[in-house]
Coordinates of C-alpha atoms in Angstrom, one line a residue:
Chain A
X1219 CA -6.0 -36.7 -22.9
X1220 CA -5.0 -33.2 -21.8
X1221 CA -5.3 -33.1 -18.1
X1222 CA -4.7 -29.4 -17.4
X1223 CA -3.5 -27.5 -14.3
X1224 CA -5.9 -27.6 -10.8
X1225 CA -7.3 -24.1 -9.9
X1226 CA -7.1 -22.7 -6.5
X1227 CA -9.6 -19.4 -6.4
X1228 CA -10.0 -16.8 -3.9
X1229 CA -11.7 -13.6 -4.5
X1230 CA -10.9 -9.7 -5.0
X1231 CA -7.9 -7.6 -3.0
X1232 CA -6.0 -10.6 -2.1
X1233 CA -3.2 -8.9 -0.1
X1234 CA 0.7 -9.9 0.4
X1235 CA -0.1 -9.6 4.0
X1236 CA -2.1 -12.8 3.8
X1237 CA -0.2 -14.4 1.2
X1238 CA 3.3 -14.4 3.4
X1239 CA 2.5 -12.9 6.1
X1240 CA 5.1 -10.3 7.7
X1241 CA 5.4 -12.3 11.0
X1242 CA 8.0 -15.1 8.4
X1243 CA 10.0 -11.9 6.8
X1244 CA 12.7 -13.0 9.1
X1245 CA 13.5 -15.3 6.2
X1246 CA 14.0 -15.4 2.7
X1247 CA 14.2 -19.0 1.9
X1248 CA 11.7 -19.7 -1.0
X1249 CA 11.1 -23.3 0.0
X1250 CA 10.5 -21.6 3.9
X1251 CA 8.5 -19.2 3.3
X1252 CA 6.3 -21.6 0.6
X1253 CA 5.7 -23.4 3.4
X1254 CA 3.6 -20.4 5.1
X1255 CA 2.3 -19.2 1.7
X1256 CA -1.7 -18.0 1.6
X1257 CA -1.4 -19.0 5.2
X1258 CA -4.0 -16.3 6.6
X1259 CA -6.5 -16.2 4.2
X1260 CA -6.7 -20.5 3.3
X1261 CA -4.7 -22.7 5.7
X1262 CA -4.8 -25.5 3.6
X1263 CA -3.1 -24.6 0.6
X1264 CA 0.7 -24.9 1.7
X1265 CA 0.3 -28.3 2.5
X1266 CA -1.9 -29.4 -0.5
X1267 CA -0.9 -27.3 -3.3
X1268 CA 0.7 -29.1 -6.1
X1269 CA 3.3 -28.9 -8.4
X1270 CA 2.0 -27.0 -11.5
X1271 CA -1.2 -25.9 -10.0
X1272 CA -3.0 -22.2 -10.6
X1273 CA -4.3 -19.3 -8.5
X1274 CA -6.9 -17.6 -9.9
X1275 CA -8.1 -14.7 -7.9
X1276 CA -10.5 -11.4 -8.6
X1277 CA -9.3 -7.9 -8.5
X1278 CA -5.9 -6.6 -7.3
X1279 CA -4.4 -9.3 -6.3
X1280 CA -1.4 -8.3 -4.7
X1281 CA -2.6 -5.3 -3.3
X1282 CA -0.5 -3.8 -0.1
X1283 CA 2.9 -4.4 1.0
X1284 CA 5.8 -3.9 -1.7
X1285 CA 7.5 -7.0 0.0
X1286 CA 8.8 -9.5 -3.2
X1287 CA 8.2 -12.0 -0.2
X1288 CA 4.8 -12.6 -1.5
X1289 CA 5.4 -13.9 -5.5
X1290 CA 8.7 -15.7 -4.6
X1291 CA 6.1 -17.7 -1.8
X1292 CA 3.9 -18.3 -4.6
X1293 CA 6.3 -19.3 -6.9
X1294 CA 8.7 -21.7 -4.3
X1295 CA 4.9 -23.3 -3.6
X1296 CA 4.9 -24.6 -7.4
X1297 CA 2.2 -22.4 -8.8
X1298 CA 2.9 -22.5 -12.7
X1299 CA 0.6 -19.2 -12.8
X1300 CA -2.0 -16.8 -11.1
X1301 CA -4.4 -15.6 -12.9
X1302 CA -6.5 -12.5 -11.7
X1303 CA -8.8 -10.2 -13.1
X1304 CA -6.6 -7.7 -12.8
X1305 CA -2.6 -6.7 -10.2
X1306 CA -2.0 -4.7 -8.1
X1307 CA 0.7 -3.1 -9.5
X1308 CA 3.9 -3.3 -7.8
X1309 CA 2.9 -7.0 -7.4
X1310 CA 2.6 -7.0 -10.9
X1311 CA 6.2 -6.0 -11.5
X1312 CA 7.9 -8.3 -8.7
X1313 CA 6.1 -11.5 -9.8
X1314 CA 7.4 -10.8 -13.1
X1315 CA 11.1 -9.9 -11.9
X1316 CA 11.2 -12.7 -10.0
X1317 CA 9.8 -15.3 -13.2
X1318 CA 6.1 -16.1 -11.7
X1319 CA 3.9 -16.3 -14.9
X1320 CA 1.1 -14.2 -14.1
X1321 CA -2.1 -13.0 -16.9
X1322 CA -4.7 -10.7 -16.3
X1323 CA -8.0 -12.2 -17.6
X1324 CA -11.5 -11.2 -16.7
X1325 CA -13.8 -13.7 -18.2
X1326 CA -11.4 -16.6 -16.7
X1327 CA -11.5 -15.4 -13.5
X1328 CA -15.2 -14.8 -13.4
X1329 CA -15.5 -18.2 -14.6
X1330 CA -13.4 -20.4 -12.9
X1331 CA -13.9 -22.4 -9.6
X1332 CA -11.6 -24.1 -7.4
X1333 CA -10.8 -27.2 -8.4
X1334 CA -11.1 -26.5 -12.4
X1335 CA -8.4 -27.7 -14.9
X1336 CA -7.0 -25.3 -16.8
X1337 CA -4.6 -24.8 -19.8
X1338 CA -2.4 -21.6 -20.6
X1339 CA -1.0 -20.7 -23.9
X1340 CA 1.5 -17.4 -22.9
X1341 CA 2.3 -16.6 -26.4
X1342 CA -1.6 -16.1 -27.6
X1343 CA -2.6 -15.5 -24.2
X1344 CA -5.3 -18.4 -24.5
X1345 CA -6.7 -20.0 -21.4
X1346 CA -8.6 -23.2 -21.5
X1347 CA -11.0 -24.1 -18.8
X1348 CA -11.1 -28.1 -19.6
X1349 CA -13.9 -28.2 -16.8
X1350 CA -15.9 -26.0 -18.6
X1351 CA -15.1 -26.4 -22.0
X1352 CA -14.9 -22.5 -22.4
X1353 CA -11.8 -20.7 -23.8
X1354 CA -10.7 -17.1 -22.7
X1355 CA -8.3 -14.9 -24.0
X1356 CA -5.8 -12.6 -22.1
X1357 CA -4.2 -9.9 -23.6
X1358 CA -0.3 -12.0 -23.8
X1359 CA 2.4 -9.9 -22.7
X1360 CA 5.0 -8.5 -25.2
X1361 CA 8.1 -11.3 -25.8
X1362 CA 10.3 -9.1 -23.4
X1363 CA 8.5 -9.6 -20.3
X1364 CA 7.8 -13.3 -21.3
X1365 CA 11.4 -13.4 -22.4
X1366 CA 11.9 -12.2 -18.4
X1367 CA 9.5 -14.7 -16.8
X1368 CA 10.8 -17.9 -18.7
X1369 CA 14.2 -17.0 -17.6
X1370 CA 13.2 -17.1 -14.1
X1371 CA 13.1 -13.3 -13.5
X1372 CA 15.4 -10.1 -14.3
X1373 CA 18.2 -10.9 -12.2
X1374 CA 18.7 -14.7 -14.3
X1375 CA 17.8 -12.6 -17.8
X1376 CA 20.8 -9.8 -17.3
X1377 CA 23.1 -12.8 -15.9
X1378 CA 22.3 -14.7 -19.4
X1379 CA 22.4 -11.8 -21.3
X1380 CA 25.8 -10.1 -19.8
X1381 CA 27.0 -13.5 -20.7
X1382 CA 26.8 -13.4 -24.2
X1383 CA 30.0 -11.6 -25.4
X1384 CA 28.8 -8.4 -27.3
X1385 CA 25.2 -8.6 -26.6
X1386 CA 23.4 -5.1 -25.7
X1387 CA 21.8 -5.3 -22.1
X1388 CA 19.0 -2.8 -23.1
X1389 CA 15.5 -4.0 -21.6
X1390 CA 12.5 -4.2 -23.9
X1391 CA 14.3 -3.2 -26.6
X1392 CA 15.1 -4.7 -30.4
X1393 CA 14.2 -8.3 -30.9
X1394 CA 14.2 -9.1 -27.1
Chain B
X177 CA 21.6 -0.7 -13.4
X178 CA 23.6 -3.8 -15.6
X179 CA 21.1 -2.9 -18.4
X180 CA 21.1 0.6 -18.2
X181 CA 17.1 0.6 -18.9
X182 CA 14.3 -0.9 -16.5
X183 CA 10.7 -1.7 -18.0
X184 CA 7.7 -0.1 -17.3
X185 CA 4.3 0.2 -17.9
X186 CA 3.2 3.2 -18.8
X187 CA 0.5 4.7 -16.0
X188 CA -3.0 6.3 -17.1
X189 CA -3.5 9.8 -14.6
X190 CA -6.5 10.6 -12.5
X191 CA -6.8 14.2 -11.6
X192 CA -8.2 15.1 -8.5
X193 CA -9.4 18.8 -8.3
X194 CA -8.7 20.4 -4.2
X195 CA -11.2 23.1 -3.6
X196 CA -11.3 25.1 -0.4
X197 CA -9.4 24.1 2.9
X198 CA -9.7 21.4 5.4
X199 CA -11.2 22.5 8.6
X200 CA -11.1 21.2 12.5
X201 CA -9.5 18.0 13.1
X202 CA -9.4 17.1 9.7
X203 CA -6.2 16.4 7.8
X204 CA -4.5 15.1 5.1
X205 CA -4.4 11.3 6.4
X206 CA -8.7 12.2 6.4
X207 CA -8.4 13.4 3.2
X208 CA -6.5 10.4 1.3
X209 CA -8.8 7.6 3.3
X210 CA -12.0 9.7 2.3
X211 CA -10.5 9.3 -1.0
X212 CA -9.8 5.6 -1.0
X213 CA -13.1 5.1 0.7
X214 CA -14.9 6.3 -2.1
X215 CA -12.8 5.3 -4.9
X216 CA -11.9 1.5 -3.4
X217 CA -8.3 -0.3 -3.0
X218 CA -8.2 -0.7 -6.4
X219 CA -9.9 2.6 -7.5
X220 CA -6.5 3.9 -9.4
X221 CA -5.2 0.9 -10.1
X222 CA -2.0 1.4 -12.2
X223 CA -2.9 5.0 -12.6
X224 CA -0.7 7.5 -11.4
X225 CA -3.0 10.1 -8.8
X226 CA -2.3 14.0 -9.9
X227 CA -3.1 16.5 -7.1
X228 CA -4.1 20.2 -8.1
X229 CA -6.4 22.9 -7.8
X230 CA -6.5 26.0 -5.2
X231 CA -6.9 23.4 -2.7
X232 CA -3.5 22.0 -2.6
X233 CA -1.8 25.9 -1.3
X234 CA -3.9 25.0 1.7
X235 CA -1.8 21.6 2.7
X236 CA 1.1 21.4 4.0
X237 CA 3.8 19.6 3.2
X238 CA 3.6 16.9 5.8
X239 CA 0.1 16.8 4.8
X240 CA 0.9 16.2 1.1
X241 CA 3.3 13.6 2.0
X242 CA 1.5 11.2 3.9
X243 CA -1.4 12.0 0.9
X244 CA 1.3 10.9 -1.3
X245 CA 2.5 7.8 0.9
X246 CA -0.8 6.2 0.8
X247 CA -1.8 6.8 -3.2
X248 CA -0.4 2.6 -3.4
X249 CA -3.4 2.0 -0.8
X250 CA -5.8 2.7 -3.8
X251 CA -3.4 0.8 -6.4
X252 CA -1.6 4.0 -7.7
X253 CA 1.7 3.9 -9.2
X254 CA 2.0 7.5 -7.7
X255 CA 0.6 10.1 -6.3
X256 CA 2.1 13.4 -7.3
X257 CA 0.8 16.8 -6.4
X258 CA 1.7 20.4 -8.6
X259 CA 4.6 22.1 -7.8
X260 CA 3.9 25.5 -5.7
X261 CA 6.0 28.0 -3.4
X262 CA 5.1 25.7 -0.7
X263 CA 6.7 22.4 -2.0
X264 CA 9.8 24.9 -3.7
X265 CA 10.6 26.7 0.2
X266 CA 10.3 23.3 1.6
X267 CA 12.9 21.5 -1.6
X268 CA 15.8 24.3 -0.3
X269 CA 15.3 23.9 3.3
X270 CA 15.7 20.4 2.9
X271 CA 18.6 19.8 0.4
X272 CA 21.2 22.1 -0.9
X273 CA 20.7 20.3 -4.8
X274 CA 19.6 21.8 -7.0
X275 CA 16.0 20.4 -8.5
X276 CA 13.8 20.5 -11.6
X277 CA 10.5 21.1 -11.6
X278 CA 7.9 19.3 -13.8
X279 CA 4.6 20.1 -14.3
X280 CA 1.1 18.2 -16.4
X281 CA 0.9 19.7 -20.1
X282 CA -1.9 21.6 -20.5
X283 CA -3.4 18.7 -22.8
X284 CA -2.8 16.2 -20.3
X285 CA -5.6 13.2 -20.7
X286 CA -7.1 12.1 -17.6
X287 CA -8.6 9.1 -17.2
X288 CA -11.4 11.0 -14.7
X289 CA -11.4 14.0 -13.0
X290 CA -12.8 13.9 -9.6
X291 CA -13.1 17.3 -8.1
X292 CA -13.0 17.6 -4.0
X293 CA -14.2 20.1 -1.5
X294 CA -11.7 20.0 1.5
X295 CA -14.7 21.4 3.4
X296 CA -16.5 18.4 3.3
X297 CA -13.3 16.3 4.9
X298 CA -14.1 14.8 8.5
X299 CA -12.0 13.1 10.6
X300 CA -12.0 9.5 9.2
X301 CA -11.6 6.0 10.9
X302 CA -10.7 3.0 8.6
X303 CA -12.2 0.0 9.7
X304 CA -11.1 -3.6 9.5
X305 CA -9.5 -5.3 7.5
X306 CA -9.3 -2.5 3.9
X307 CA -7.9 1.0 4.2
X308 CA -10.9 1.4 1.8
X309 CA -13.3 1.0 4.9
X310 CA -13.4 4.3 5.9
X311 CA -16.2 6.4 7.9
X312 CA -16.6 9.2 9.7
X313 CA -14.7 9.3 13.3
X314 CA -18.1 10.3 15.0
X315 CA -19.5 7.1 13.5
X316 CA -17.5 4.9 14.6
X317 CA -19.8 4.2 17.5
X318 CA -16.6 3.9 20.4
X319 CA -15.3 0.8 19.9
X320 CA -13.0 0.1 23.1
X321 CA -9.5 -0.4 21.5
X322 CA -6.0 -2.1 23.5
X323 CA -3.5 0.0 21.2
X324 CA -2.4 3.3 19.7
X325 CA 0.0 3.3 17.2
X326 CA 1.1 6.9 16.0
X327 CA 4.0 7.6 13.6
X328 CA 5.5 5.7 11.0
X329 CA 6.5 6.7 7.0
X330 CA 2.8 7.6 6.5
X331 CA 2.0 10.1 9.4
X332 CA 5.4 10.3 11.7
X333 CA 6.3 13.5 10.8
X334 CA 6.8 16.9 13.1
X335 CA 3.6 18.0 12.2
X336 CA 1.9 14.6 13.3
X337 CA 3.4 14.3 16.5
X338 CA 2.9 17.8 17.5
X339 CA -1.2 17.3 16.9
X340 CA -0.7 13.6 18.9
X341 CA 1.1 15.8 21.8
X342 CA -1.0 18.4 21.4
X343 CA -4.0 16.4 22.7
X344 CA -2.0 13.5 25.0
X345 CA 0.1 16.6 26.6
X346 CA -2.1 17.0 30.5
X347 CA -4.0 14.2 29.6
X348 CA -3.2 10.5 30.1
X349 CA -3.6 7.2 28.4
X350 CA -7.1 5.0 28.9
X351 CA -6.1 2.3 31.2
X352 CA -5.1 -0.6 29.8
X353 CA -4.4 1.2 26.5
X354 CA -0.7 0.8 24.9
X355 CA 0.3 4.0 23.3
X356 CA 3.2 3.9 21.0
X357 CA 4.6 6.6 19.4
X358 CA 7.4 6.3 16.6
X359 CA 9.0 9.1 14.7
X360 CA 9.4 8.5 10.6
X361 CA 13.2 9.6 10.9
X362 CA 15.8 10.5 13.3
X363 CA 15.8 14.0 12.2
X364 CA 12.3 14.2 13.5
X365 CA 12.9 12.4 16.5
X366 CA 15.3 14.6 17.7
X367 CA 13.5 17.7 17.0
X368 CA 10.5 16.1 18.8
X369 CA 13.3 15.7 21.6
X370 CA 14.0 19.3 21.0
X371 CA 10.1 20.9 21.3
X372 CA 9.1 18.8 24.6
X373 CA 6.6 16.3 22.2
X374 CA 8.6 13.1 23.3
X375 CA 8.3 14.6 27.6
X376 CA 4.8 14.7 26.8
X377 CA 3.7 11.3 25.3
X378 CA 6.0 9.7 28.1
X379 CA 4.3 12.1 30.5
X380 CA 0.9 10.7 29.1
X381 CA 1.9 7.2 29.7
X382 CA 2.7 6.6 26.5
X383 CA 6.1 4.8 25.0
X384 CA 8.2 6.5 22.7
X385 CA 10.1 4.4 20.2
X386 CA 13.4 4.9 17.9
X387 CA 12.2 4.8 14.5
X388 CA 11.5 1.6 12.9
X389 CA 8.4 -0.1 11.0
X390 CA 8.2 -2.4 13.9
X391 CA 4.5 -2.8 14.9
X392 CA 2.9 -1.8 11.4
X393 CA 3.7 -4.6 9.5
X394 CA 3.7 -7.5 12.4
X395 CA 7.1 -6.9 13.0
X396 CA 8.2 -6.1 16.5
X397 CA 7.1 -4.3 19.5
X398 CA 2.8 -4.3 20.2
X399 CA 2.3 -7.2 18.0
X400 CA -1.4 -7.6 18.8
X401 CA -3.1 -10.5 20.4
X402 CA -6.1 -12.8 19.6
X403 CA -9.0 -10.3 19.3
X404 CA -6.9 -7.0 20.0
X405 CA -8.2 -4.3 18.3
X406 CA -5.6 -1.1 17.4
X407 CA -5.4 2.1 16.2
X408 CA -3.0 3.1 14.1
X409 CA -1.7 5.9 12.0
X410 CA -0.1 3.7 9.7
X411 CA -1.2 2.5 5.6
X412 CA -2.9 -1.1 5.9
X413 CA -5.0 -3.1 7.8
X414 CA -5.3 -5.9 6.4
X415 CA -5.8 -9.3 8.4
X416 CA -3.4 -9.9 10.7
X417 CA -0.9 -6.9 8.9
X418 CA -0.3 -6.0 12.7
X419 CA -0.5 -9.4 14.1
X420 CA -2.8 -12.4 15.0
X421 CA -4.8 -12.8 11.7
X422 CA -8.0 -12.4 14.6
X423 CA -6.9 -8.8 15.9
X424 CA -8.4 -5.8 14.4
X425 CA -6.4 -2.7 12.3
X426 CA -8.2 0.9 12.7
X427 CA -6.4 3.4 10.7
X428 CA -6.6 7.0 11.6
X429 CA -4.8 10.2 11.5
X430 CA -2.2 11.1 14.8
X431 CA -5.1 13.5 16.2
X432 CA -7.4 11.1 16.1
X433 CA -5.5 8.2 17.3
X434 CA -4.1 10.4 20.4
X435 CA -8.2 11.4 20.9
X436 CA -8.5 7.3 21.3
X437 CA -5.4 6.4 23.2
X438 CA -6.8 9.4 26.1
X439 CA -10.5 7.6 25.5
X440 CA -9.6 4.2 25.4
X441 CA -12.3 3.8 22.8
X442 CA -12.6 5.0 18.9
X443 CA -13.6 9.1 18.6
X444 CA -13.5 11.8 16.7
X445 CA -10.4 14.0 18.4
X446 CA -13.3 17.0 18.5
X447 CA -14.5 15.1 21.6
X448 CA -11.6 15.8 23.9
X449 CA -10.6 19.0 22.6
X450 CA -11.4 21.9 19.7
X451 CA -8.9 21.7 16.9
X452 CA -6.6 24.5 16.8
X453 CA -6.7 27.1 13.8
X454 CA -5.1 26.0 10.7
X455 CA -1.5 25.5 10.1
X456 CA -1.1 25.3 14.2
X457 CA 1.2 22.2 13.8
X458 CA 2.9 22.8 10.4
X459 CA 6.7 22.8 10.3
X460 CA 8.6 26.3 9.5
X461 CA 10.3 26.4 6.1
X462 CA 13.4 27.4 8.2
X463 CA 13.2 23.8 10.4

């Protein structure tokens, strides 16, 4: 039987303040700074977050600092995917550049509770709360950005794509 | 740059409609928190923030700026004001390139139009721990503070240091009070070398720094303690953005902040001194 991903939820304007806070910038070792991830805001999660697990949060998650500190922490920690009703914005680009799966989903974030097992479909955009029994669906992102995230950001995605003799580079564009 | 092309999603707009003119101690820092305060950290979310109406001939460009700067503290993608003489003396004073000016079609669509009387602006304190917390000065009921920050890329320009001199220059720092001042730039430390501001906020008792992000985000210099509570002209305050995750972030304009570094305690700068006549602080075109 399908065991799903654990849910860790926290609530609306999570900022990158409290998820790596400034006072470990002097780094930028993923694995380091995973260690201090959501430090301020739940002290547990570094040391019990696991492999594959979720984040599912309310409303701008993200929200503050531009520093790309803050998905790569999230990502380094093993998080498979945050969830939120909704990004703040430059947030929403860096976890993408930098391959964290992210999906804006109302209904799954009103729903969910810590602890939860979830399921996530990228291509449909479908969310399964195996908890609950309820399905939700988030609007997926187009294949380019997914296209981005599976190859572990934009920096890997040029690199594979510069490496294919005669391939254009364009972003977003033709059957990317 | 490899690809040529970046991605980007495509911003809705919010206009925001500037009527009339700000008046006392108010300025544009009180303008963009009263904004945020009303429309919430994630009030323009993704949207891009226009700025326009008769209102906007009335700010300066420092003003617009740190307006501008702190448009991401409501989720913005931008905040971009209309062109004017103002912002076109100030572009060839700055650089000698040439520049393009664009302006909203007439058919723009806009999400919402919110209009705003500039009038109504007071001086405006953010409280712990969302720039979205924000209330009047006079309401802020004196909370005894340990730190002043004034400066940084949101409000360390000439115009911000001359109001934080104006009302620190023959007056002193509260005991046990750190004042820190940091210019945005080195251009606008030296010219606050130049005018006497940086004789007066070391006169005051204050500390003048080269500039640097240094205490806003946590990073060095006035790091705050357990249970310290600052004041700061800076664009979060968030827990523990300028330290221990238990210290306290007020944000505030330079005015304000210099009223509470002479106080020791959170005011409205109206309570140590009458606020000059509009445009008393702005920079020369010529500068």
């Amino acid at each position: 039987m399908e065991q799903g991903c654990r849910v860790w939820k926290y609530g609306d304007n999570v900022d990158t303040d409290v998820i790596v806070p400034a006072r470990y910038l002097t780094t930028g070792d993923p694995v380091e700074l995973a260690a201090h991830c959501m430090e301020d805001i739940d002290p547990r999660f570094a040391a019990g977050v696991l492999r594959g697990d979720i984040i599912v949060a309310g409303e701008n998650f993200g929200c503050g600092s531009s520093r790309e500190h803050a998905p790569v922490a999230i990502k380094a920690s093993g998080v498979s995917c945050v969830i939120a009703k909704s990004f703040a914005r430059i947030f929403y680009r860096n976890a993408i550049n930098i391959g964290l799966a992210i999906l804006e989903c109302p209904e799954a974030a009103e729903d969910t509770r810590s602890g939860d097992r979830l399921t996530v479909d990228f291509e449909s955009g479908e969310i399964r709360n195996l908890s609950r029994g309820a399905r939700y669906r988030a609007v997926p992102f187009p294949p380019f950005v997914r296209n981005i995230m599976t190859a572990g950001g934009l920096i890997p995605y040029i690199r594979g794509k510069l490496l294919k003799p005669g391939a254009h580079l364009g972003v977003g564009q033709g059957g990317d | 740059m490899a690809a040529g092309t970046a991605w980007f999603k495509v911003p809705g707009a919010i206009r925001f409609v500037l009527n009339g003119a700000l008046e006392g101690w108010a300025t544009g820092k009180d303008l963009i928190l009263s904004i945020i305060g009303a429309i919430g950290v994630d009030g323009a979310l993704y949207r891009s923030m226009e700025f326009d109406g008769p209102g906007v001939a009335t700010l300066s460009m420092d003003e617009r700026f740190t307006v501008a700067n702190m448009a991401i503290e409501a989720g913005a993608k931008n905040g971009i004001f209309a062109v004017d003489e103002r912002t076109r003396a100030w572009a060839v004073a700055v650089s000698p390139r040439s520049f393009k000016e664009y302006a909203a079609d007439p058919d723009a669509e806009y999400e919402r139009t919110i209009a705003i009387d500039l009038a109504s602006v007071e001086p405006q304190v953010a409280f712990p721990h969302l720039p979205s917390n924000a209330r009047p000065a006079a309401e802020a009921g004196e909370t005894p503070i340990d730190q002043v920050v004034i400066g940084s890329c949101t409000n360390g320009r000439i115009e911000d240091l001359r109001a934080a001199a104006f009302l620190l220059k023959g007056r002193s720092v509260a005991p046990g009070v750190r004042c820190i001042v940091i210019p945005a730039t080195q251009r606008v430390y030296q010219q606050a070398v130049r005018e006497g501001l940086v004789e007066a906020f070391i006169e005051a008792g204050a500390v003048v720094s080269t500039p640097t992000c240094g205490p806003c985000l946590g990073g060095h210099m006035g790091i705050l303690a357990a249970g310290e509570r600052a004041v700061a002209t800076t664009n979060r305050n968030f827990v523990g953005r300028m330290g221990h995750p238990g210290s306290e972030v007020y944000l505030a304009s330079p005015a304000a902040a210099a009223a509470c570094a002479v106080t020791g305690r959170i005011v409205d700068p109206g309570k140590i001194a009458a606020a000059p006549p509009r445009g008393y602080f702005e920079t020369s075109a010529k500068a």
